[in-house]
Coordinates of C-alpha atoms and ligand atoms in Angstrom, one line a residue:
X1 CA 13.0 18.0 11.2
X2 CA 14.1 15.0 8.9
X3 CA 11.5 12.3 7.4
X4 CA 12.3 9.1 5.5
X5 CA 11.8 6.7 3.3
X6 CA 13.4 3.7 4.1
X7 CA 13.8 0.8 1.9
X8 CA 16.0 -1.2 0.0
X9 CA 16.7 -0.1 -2.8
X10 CA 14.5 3.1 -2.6
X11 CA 15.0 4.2 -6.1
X12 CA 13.3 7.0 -7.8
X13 CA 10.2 6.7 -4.9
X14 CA 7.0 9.6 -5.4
X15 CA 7.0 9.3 -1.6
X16 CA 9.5 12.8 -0.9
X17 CA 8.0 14.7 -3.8
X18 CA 4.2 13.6 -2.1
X19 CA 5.6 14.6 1.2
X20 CA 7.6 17.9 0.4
X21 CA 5.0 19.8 -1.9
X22 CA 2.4 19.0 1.9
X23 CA 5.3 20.6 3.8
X24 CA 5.7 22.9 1.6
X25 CA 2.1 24.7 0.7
X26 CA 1.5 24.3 4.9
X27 CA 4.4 26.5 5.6
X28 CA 6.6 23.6 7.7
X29 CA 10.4 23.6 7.6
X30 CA 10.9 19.9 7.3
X31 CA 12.6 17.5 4.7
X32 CA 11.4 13.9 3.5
X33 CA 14.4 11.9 1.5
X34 CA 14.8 8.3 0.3
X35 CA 17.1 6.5 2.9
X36 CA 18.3 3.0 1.2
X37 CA 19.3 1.1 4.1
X38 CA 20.7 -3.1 3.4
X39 CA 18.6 -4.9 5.6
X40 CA 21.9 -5.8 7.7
X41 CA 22.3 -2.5 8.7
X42 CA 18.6 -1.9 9.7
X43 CA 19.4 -2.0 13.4
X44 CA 22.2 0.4 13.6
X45 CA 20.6 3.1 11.1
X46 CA 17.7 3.2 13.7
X47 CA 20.6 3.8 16.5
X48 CA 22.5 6.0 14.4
X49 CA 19.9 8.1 12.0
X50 CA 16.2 7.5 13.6
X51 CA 16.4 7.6 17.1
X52 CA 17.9 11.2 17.2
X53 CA 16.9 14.9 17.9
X54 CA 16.5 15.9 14.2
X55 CA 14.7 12.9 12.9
X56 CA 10.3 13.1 12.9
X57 CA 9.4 10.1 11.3
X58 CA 9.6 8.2 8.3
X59 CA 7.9 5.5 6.1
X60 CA 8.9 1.8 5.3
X61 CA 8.4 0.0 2.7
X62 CA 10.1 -3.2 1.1
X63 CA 11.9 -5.3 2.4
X64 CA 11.9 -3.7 5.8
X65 CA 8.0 -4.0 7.0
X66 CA 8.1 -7.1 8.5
X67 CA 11.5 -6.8 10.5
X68 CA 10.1 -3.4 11.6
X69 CA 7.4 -4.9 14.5
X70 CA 10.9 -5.9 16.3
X71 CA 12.8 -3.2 15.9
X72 CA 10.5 -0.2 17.4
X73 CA 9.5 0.6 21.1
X74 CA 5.7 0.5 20.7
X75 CA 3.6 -1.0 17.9
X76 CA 0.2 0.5 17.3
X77 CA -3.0 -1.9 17.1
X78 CA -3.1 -1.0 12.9
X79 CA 0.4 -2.8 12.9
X80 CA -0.6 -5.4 15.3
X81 CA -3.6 -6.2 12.6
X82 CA -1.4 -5.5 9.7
X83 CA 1.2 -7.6 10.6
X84 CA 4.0 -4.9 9.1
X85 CA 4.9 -1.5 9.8
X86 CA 4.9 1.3 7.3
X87 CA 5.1 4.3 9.1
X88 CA 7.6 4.7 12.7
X89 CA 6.8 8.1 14.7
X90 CA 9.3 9.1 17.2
X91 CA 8.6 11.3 20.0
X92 CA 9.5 11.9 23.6
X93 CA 12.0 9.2 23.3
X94 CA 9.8 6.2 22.1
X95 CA 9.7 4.4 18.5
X96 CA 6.3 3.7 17.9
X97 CA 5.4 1.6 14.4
X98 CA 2.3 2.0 13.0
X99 CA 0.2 0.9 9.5
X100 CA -1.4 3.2 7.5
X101 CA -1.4 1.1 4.4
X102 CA -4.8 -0.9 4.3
X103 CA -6.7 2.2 5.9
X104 CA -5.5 4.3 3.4
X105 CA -6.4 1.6 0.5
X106 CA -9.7 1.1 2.1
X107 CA -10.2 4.9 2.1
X108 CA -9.6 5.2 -1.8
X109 CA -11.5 2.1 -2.8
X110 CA -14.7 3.1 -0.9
X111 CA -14.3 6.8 -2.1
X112 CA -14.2 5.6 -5.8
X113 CA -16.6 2.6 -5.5
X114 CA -19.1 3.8 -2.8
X115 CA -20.6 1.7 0.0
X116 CA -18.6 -1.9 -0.3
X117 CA -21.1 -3.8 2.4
X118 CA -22.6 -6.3 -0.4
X119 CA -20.0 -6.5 -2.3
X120 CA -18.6 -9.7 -3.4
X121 CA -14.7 -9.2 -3.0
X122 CA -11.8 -10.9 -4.0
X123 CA -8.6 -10.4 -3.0
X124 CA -5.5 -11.1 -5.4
X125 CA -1.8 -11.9 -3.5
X126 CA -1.0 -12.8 -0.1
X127 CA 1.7 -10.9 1.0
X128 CA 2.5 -8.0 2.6
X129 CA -0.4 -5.5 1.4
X130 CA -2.7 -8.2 1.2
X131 CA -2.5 -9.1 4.6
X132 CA -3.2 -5.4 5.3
X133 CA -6.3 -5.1 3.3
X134 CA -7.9 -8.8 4.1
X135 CA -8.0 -7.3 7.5
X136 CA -9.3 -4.3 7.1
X137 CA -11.8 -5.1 4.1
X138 CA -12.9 -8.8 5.6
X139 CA -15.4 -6.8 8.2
X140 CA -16.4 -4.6 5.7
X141 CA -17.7 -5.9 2.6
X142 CA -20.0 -8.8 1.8
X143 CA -18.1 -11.6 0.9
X144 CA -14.0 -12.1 0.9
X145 CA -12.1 -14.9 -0.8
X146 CA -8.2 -14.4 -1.5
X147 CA -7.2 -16.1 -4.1
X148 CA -3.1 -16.2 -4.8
X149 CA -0.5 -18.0 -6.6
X150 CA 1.1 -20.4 -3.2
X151 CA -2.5 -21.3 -2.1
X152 CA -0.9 -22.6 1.4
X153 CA 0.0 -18.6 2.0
X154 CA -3.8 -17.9 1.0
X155 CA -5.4 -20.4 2.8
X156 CA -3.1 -19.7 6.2
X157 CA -4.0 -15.7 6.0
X158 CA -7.5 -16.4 4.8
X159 CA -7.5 -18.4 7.9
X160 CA -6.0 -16.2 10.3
X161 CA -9.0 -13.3 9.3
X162 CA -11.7 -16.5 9.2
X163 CA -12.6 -16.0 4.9
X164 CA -12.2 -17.9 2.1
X165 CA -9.5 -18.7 0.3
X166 CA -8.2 -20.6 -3.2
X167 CA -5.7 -20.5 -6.1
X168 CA -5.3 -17.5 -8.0
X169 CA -4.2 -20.2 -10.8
X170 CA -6.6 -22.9 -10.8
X171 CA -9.9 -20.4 -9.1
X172 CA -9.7 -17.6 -11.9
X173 CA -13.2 -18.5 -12.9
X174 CA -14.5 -17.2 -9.3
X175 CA -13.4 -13.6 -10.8
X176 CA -16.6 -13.5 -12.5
X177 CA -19.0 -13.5 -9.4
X178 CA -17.0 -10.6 -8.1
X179 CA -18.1 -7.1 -7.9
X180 CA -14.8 -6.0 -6.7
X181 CA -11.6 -7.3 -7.3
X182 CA -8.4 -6.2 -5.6
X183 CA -5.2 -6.5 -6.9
X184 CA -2.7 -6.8 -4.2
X185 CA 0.3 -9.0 -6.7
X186 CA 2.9 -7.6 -8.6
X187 CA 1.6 -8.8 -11.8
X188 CA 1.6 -5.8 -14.1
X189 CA 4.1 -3.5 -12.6
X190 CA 6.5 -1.7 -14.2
X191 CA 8.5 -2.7 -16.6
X192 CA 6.3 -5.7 -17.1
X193 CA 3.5 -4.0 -17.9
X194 CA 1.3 -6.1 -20.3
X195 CA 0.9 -8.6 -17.8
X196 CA -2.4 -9.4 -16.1
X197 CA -3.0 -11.5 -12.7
X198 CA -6.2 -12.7 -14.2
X199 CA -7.7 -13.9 -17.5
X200 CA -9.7 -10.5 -19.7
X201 CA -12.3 -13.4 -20.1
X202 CA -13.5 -13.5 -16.5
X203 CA -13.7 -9.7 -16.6
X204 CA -17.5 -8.0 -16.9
X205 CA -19.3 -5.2 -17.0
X206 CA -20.4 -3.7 -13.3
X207 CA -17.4 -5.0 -11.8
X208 CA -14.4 -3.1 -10.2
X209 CA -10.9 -3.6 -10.4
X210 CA -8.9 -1.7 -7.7
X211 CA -4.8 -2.6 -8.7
X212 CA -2.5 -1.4 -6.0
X213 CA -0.2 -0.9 -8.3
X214 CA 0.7 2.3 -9.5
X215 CA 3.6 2.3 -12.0
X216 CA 1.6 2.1 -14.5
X217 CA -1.2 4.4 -13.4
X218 CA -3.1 1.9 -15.6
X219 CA -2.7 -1.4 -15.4
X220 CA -3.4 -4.1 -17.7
X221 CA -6.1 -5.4 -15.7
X222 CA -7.0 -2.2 -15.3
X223 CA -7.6 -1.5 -19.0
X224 CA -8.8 -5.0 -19.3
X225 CA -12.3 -4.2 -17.2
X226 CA -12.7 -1.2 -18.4
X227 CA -12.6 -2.9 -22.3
X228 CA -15.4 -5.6 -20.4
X229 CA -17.6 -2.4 -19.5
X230 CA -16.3 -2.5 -15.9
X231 CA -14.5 0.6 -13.5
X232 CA -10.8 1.1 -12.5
X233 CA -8.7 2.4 -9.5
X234 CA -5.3 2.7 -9.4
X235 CA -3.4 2.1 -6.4
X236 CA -1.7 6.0 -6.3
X237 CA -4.8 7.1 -3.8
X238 CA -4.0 4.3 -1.5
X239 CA -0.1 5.8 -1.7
X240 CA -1.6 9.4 -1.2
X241 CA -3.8 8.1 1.4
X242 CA -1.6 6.1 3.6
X243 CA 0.7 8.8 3.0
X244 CA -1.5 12.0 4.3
X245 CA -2.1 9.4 7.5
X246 CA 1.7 9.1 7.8
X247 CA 1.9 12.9 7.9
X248 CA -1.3 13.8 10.5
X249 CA 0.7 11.0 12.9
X250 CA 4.2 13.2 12.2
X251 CA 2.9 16.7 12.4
X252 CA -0.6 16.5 14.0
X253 CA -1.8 18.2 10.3
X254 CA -3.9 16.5 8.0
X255 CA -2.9 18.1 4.7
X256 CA -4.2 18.0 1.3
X257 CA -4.5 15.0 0.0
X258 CA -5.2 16.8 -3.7
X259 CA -1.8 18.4 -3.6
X260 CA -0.1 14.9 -2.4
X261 CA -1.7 13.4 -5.3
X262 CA -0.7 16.2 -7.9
X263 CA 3.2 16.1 -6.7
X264 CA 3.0 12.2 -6.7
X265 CA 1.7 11.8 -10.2
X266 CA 4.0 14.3 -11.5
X267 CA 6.9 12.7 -10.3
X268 CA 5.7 9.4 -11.5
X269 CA 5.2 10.7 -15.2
X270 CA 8.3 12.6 -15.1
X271 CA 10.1 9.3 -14.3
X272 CA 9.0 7.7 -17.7
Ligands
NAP1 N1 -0.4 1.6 -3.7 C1 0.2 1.4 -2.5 O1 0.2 2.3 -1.7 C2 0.9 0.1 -2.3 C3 1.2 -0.2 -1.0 C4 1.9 -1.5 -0.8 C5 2.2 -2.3 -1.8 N2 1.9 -1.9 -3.1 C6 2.2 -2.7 -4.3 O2 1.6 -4.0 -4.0 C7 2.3 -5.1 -4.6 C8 2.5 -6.2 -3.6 O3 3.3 -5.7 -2.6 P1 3.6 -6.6 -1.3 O4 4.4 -5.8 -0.4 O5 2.4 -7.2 -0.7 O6 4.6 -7.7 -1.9 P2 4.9 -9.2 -1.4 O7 4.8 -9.2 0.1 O8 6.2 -9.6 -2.0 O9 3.7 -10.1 -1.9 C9 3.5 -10.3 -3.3 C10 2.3 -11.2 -3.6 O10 2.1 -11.3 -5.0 C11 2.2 -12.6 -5.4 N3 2.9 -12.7 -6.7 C12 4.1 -12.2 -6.9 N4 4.4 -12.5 -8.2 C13 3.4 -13.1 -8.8 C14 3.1 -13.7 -10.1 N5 4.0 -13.6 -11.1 N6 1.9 -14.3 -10.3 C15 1.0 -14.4 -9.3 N7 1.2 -13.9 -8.0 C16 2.4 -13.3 -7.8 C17 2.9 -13.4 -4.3 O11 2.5 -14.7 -4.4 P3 3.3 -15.9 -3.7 O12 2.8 -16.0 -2.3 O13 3.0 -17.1 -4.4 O14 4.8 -15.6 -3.7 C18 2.4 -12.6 -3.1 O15 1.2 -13.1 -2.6 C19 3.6 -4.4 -5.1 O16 3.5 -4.2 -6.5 C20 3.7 -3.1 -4.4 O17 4.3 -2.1 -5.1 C21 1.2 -0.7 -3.3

């Protein structure tokens, strides 16, 4: 069967190398490829390339996540929550979009950190993947206050999950009463990669900063807490997770989410 990535543009994505070397090692006869598809012609490829024998499932990721919950049959409850899809299934005829995004972060940062349930979180960015996460980490932890750059977008989603909210400009200073602080902007993504969402100052020892981002596999503000005496994560365990997720929904097989990780990275550092 086929799988995809679709996105536009897809580029050089780690997601069929993750996905091939799991098909791979568990002896399945399936293929994951990028799919670039313009968002105009969104509606058609799902006509034309998704809803058809050959095709399993695929995963979505920018710009297409939001115009996803109108486009498939059925939406799971974790795309409901999410607001987006990333992952469509199709089987016996129905479309069915589902999240596996802010599970799969959740999953990383609480393997790497341990129990979250006092922590004092905040939450960087109020887009996409930060609408995930707030909803899956606002019942978990302590304390959540999402702090981004348009406060209006932070206050409406900090709202919408009843946390608090403020200005990832003018609220930096909040950073340092933060045991965990999620990264869930841009900032310091490849190619800009000395940038930091947050001043080093507000950065301390005990804290942890988990970046989503993972080109670079570390951040600036990653190297930044760990310079204050602080931990790191790096968001390629929330890709592998969401990804092995993805697969167990496709194939009914949870696979190994070492050898994900190990074909991910590769292909990340052979990119550079
Ligand atoms: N590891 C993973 O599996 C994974 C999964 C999903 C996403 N990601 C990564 O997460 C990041 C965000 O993705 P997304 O889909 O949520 O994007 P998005 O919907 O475009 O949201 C971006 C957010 O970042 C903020 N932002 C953008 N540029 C900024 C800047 N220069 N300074 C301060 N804030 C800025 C935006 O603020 P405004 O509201 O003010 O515009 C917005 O809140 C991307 O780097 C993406 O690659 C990783």
């Amino acid at each position: 069967m086929k799988f995809y990535l679709l996105g536009y543009p897809v580029g050089h994505s780690v997601s069929p190398p993750m996905h091939n070397a799991a098909f791979k090692e568990l002896g399945m006869p399936h293929d994951y490829s990028s799919l670039g598809v313009e968002p105009s012609r969104l509606a058609y490829t799902i006509k034309a390339k998704i809803k058809v024998d050959e095709f399993g499932g695929a995963s979505v990721t920018i710009p297409h996540k939001i115009e996803m919950l109108r486009l498939v049959d059925e939406l799971d409850g974790s795309a409901e929550r999410a607001g987006a899809v990333n992952t469509l299934q199709w089987k016996d005829g129905v479309l069915t979009g589902y999240n596996t995004d802010a599970t799969g972060g959740v999953k990383a940062l609480i393997e790497s950190y341990g129990d979250i349930s006092q922590a004092k979180t905040i939450l960087l960015g109020a887009g996409g993947a930060a609408n995930a996460l707030a909803a899956q980490l606002a019942p978990r932890v302590k304390e959540l206050t999402i702090l981004n750059r348009t406060v209006e977008k932070a206050r409406a989603l900090a709202e919408r999950i009843g946390t608090n909210s403020g200005s990832i400009i003018y609220d930096q200073a909040l950073i340092e009463s933060a045991d965990i602080i999620v990264n869930a902007t841009p900032v310091g993504m490849h190619p800009n990669v000395g940038a930091s969402p947050i001043d080093k100052r507000h950065l301390h020892e005990g804290q942890m900063v988990f970046d989503i981002v993972y080109n670079p596999l570390k951040t600036q503000i990653m190297l930044d807490v760990e310079e204050a005496g602080g931990r790191s994560l790096g968001g390629l365990w929330m890709l592998v997770y969401q990804g092995v997720e993805a697969f167990e929904i496709w194939t009914g097989v949870r696979p190994s989410a070492q050898t994900m990780y190990d074909a991910a990275k590769k292909a990340l550092l052979e990119r550079h």
